mmCIF file of N, CA and C in Angstrom:
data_model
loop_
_atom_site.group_PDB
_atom_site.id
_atom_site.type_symbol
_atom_site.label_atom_id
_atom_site.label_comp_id
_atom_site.label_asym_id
_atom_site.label_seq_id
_atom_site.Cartn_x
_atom_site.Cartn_y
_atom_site.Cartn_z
ATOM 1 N N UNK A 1 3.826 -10.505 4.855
ATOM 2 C CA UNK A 1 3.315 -9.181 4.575
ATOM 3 C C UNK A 1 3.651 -8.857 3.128
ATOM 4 N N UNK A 2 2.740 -8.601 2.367
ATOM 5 C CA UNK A 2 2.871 -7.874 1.132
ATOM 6 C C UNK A 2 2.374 -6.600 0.681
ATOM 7 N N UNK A 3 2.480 -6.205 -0.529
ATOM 8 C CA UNK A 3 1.397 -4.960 -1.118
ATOM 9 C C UNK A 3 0.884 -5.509 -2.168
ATOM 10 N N UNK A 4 -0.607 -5.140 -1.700
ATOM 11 C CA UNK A 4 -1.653 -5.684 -2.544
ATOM 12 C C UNK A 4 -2.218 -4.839 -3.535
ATOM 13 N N UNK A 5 -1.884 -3.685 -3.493
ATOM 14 C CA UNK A 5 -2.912 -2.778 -4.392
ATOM 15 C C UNK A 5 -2.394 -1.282 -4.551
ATOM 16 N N UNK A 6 -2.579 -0.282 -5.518
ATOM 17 C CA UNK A 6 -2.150 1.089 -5.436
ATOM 18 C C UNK A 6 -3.657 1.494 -5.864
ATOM 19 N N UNK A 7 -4.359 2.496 -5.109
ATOM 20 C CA UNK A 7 -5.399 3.038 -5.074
ATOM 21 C C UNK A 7 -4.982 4.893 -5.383
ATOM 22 N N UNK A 8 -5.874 5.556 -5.878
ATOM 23 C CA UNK A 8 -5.836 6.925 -6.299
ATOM 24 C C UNK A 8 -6.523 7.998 -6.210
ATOM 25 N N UNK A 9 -6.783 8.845 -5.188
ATOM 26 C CA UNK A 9 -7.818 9.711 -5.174
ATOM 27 C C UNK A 9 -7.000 11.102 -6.302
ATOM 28 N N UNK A 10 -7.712 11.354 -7.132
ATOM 29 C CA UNK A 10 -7.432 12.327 -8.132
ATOM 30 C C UNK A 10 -7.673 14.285 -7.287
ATOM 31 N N UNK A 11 -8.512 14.106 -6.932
ATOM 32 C CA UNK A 11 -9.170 15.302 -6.088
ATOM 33 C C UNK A 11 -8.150 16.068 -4.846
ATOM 34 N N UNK A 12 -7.415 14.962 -4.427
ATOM 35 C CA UNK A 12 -6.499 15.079 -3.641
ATOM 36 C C UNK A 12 -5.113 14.941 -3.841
ATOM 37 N N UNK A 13 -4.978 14.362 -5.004
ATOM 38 C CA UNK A 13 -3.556 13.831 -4.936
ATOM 39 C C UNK A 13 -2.847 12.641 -4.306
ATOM 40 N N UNK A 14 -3.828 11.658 -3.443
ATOM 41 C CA UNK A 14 -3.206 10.787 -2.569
ATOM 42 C C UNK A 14 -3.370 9.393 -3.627
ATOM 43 N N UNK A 15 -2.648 9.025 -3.223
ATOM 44 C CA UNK A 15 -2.144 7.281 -3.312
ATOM 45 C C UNK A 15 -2.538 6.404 -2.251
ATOM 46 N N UNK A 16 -3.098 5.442 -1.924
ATOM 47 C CA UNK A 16 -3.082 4.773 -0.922
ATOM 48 C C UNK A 16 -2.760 3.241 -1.291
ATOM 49 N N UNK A 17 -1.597 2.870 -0.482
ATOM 50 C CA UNK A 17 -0.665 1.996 -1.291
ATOM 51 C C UNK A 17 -1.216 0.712 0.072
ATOM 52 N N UNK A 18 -1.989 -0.334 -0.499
ATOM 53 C CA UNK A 18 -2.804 -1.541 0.200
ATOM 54 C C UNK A 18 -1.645 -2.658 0.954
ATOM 55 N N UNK A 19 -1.592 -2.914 2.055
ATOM 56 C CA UNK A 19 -0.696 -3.696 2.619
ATOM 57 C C UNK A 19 -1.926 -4.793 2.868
ATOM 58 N N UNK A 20 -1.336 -6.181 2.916
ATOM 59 C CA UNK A 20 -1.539 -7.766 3.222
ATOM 60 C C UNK A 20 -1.355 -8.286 4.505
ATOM 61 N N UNK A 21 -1.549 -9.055 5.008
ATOM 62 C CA UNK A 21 -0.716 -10.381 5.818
ATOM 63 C C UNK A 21 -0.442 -10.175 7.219
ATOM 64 N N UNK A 22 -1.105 -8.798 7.498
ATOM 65 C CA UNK A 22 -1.395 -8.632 9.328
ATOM 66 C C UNK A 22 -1.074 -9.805 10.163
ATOM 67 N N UNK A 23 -0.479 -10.079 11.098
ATOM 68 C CA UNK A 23 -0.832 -10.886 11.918
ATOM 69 C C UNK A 23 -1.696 -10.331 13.113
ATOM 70 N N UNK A 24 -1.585 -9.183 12.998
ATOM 71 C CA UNK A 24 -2.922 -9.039 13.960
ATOM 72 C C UNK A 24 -4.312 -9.225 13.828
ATOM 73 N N UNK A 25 -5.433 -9.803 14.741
ATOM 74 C CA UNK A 25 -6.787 -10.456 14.553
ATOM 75 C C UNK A 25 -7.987 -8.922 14.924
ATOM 76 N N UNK A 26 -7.667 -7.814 14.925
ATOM 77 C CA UNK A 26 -8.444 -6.759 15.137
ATOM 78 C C UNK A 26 -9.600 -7.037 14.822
ATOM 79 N N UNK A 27 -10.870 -6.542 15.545
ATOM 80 C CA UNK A 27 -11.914 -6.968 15.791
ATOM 81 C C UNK A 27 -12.825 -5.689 14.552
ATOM 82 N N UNK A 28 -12.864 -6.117 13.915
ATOM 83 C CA UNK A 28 -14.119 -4.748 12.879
ATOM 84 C C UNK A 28 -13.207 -4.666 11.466
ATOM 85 N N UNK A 29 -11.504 -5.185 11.552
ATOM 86 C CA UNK A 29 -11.105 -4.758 10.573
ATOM 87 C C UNK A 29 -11.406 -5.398 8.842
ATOM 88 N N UNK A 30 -11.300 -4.614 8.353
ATOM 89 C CA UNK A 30 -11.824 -4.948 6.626
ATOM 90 C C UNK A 30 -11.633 -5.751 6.246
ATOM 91 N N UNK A 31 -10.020 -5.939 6.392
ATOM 92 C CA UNK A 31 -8.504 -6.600 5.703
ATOM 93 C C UNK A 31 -8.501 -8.002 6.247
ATOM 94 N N UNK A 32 -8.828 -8.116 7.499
ATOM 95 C CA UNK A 32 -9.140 -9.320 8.254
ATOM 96 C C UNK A 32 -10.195 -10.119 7.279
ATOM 97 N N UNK A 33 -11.172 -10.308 7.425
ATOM 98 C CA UNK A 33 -12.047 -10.604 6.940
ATOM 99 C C UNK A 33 -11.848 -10.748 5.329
ATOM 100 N N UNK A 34 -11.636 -10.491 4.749
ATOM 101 C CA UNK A 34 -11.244 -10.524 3.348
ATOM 102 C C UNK A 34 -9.990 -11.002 2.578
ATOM 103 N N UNK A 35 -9.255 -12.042 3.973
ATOM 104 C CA UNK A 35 -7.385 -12.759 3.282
ATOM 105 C C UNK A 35 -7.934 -13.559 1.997
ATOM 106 N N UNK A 36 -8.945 -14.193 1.655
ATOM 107 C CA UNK A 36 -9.227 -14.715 0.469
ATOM 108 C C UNK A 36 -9.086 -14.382 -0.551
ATOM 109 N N UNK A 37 -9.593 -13.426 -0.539
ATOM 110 C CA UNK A 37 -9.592 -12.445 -1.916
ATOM 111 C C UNK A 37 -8.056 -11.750 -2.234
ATOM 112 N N UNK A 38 -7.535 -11.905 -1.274
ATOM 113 C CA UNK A 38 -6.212 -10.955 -1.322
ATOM 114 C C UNK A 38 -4.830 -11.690 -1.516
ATOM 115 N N UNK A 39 -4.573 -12.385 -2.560
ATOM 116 C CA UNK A 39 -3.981 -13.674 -2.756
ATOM 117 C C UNK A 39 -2.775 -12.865 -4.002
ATOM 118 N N UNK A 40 -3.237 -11.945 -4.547
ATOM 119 C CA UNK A 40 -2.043 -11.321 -5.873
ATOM 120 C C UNK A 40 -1.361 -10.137 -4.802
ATOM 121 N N UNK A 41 -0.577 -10.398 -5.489
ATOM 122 C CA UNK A 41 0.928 -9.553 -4.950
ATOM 123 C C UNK A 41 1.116 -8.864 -5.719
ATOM 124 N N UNK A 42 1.878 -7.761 -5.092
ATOM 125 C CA UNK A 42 2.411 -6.465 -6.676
ATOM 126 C C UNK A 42 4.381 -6.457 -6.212
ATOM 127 N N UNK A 43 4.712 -6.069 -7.099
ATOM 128 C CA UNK A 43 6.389 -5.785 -6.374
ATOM 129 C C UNK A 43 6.893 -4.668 -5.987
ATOM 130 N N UNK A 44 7.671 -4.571 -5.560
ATOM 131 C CA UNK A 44 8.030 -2.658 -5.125
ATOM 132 C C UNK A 44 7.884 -2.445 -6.422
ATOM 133 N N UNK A 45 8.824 -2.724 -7.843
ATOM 134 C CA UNK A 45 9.200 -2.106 -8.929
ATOM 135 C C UNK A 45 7.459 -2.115 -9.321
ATOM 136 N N UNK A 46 6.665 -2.296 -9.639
ATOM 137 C CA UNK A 46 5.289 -2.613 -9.822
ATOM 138 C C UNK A 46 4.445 -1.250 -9.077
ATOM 139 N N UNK A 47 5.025 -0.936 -7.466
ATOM 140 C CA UNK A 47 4.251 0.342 -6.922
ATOM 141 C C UNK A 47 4.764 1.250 -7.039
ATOM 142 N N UNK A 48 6.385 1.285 -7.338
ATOM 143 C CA UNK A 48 7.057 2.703 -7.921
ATOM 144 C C UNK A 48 6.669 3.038 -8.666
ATOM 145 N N UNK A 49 6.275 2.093 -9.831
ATOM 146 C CA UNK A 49 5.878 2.752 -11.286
ATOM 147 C C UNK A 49 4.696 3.443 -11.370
ATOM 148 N N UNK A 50 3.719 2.224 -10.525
ATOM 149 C CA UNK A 50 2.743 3.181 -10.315
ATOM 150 C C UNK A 50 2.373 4.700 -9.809
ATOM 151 N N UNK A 51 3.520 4.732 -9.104
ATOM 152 C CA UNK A 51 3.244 5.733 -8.392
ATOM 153 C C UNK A 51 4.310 7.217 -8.999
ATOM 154 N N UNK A 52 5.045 6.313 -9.944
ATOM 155 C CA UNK A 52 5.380 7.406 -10.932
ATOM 156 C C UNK A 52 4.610 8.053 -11.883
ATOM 157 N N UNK A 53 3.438 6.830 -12.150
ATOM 158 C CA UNK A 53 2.829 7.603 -13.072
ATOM 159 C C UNK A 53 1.588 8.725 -12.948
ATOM 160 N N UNK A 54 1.531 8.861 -11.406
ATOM 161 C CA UNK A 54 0.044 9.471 -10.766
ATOM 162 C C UNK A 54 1.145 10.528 -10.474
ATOM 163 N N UNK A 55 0.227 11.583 -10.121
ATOM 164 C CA UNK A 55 0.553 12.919 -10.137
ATOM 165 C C UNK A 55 0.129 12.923 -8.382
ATOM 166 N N UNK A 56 1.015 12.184 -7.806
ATOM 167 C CA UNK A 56 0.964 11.819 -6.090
ATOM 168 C C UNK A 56 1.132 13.312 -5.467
ATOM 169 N N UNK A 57 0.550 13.952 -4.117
ATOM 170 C CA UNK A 57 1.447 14.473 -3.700
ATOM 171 C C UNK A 57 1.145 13.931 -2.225
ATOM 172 N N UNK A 58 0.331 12.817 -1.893
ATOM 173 C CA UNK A 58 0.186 11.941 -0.798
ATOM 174 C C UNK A 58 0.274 10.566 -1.012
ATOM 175 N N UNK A 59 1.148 10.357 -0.167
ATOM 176 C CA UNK A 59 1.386 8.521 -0.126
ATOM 177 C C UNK A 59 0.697 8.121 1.219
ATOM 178 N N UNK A 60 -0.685 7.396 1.330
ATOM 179 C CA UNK A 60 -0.987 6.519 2.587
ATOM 180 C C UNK A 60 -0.483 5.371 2.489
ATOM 181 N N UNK A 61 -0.233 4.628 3.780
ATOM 182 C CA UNK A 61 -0.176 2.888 4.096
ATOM 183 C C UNK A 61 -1.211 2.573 4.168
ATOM 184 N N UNK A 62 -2.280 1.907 3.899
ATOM 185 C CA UNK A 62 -3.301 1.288 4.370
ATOM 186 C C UNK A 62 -3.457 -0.341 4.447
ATOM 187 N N UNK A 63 -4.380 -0.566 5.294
ATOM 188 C CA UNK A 63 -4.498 -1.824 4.723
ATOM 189 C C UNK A 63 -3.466 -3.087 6.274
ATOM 190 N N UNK A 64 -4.043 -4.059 6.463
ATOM 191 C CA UNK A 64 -2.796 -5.068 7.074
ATOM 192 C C UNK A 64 -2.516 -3.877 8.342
ATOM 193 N N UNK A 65 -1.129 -4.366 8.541
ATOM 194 C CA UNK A 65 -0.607 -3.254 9.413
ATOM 195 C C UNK A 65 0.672 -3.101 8.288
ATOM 196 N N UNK A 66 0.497 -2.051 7.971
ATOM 197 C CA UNK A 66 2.214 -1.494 7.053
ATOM 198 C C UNK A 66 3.007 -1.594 7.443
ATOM 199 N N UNK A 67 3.139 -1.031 9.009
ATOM 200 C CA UNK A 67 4.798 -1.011 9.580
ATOM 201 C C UNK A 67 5.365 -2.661 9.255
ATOM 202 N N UNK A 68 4.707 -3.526 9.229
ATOM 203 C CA UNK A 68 5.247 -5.242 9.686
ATOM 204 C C UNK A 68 5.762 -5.113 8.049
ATOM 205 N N UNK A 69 5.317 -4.330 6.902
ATOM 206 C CA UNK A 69 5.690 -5.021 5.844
ATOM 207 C C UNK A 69 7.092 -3.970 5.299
ATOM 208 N N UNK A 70 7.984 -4.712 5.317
ATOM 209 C CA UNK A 70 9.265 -4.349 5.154
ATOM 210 C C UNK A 70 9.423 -3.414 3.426
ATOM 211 N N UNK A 71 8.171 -3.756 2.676
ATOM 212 C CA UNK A 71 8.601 -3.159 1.442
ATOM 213 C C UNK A 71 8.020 -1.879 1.523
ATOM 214 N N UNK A 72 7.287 -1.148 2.216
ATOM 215 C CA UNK A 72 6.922 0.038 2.718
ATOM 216 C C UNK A 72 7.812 0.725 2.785
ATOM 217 N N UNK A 73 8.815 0.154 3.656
ATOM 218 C CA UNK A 73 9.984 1.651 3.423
ATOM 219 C C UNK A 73 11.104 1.543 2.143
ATOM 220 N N UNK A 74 11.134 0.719 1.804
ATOM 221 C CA UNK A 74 11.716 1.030 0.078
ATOM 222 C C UNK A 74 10.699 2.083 -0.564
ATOM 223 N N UNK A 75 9.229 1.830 -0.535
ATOM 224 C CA UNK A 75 8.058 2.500 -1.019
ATOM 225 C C UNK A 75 8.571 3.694 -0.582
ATOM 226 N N UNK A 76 8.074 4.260 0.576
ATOM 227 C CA UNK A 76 8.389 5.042 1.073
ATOM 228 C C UNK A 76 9.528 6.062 0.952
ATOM 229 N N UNK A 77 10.642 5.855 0.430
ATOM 230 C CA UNK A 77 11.751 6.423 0.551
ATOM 231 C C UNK A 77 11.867 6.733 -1.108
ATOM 232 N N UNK A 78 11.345 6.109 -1.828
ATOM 233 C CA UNK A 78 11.092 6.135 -3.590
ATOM 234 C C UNK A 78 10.280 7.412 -3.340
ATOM 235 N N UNK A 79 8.945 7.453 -2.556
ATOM 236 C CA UNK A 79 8.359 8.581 -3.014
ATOM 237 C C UNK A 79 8.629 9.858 -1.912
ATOM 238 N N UNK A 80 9.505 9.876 -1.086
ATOM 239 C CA UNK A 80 10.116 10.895 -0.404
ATOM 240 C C UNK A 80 11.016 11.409 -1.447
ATOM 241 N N UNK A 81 11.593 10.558 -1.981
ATOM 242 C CA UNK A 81 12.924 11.252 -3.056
ATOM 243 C C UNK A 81 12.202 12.232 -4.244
ATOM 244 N N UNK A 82 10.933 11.259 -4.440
ATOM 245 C CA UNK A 82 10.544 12.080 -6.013
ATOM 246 C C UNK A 82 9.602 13.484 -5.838
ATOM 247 N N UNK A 83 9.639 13.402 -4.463
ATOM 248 C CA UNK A 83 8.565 15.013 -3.708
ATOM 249 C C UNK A 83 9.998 15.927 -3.576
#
């Protein structure tokens, strides 16, 4: 499980921070279908920053299943502190 991506809706304020490496085979999902393309990795220090530099006041998981990826709650707890 990794994080693949930091996405930004401006209008809203949200972040939607892209998770990898599901082991689940869900039938319709996006992420499934597309492990090819999804081969670069980012690091926590890489989505903090990012997410220091957006004017966040929503953090989504998307993507994979988040809970399985362990760097979510480092994520997570970075941008609980800075709200």
């Amino acid at each position: 499980m990794s994080l693949k991506a930091v996405t930004y809706c401006k209008q809203y304020r949200r972040a939607n921070v892209h998770t990898v490496g599901c082991n689940f085979k869900c039938k319709g999902c996006p992420y499934n279908s597309n492990k090819e393309s999804m081969h670069q990795e980012l690091g926590i220090e890489q989505v903090t920053n990012a997410l220091k530099s957006l004017n966040v006041k929503w953090v989504h998981f998307v993507g994979g299943e988040p809970t399985l990826c362990q760097e979510t709650l480092v994520v997570s707890q970075h941008s609980a502190m800075k709200s």
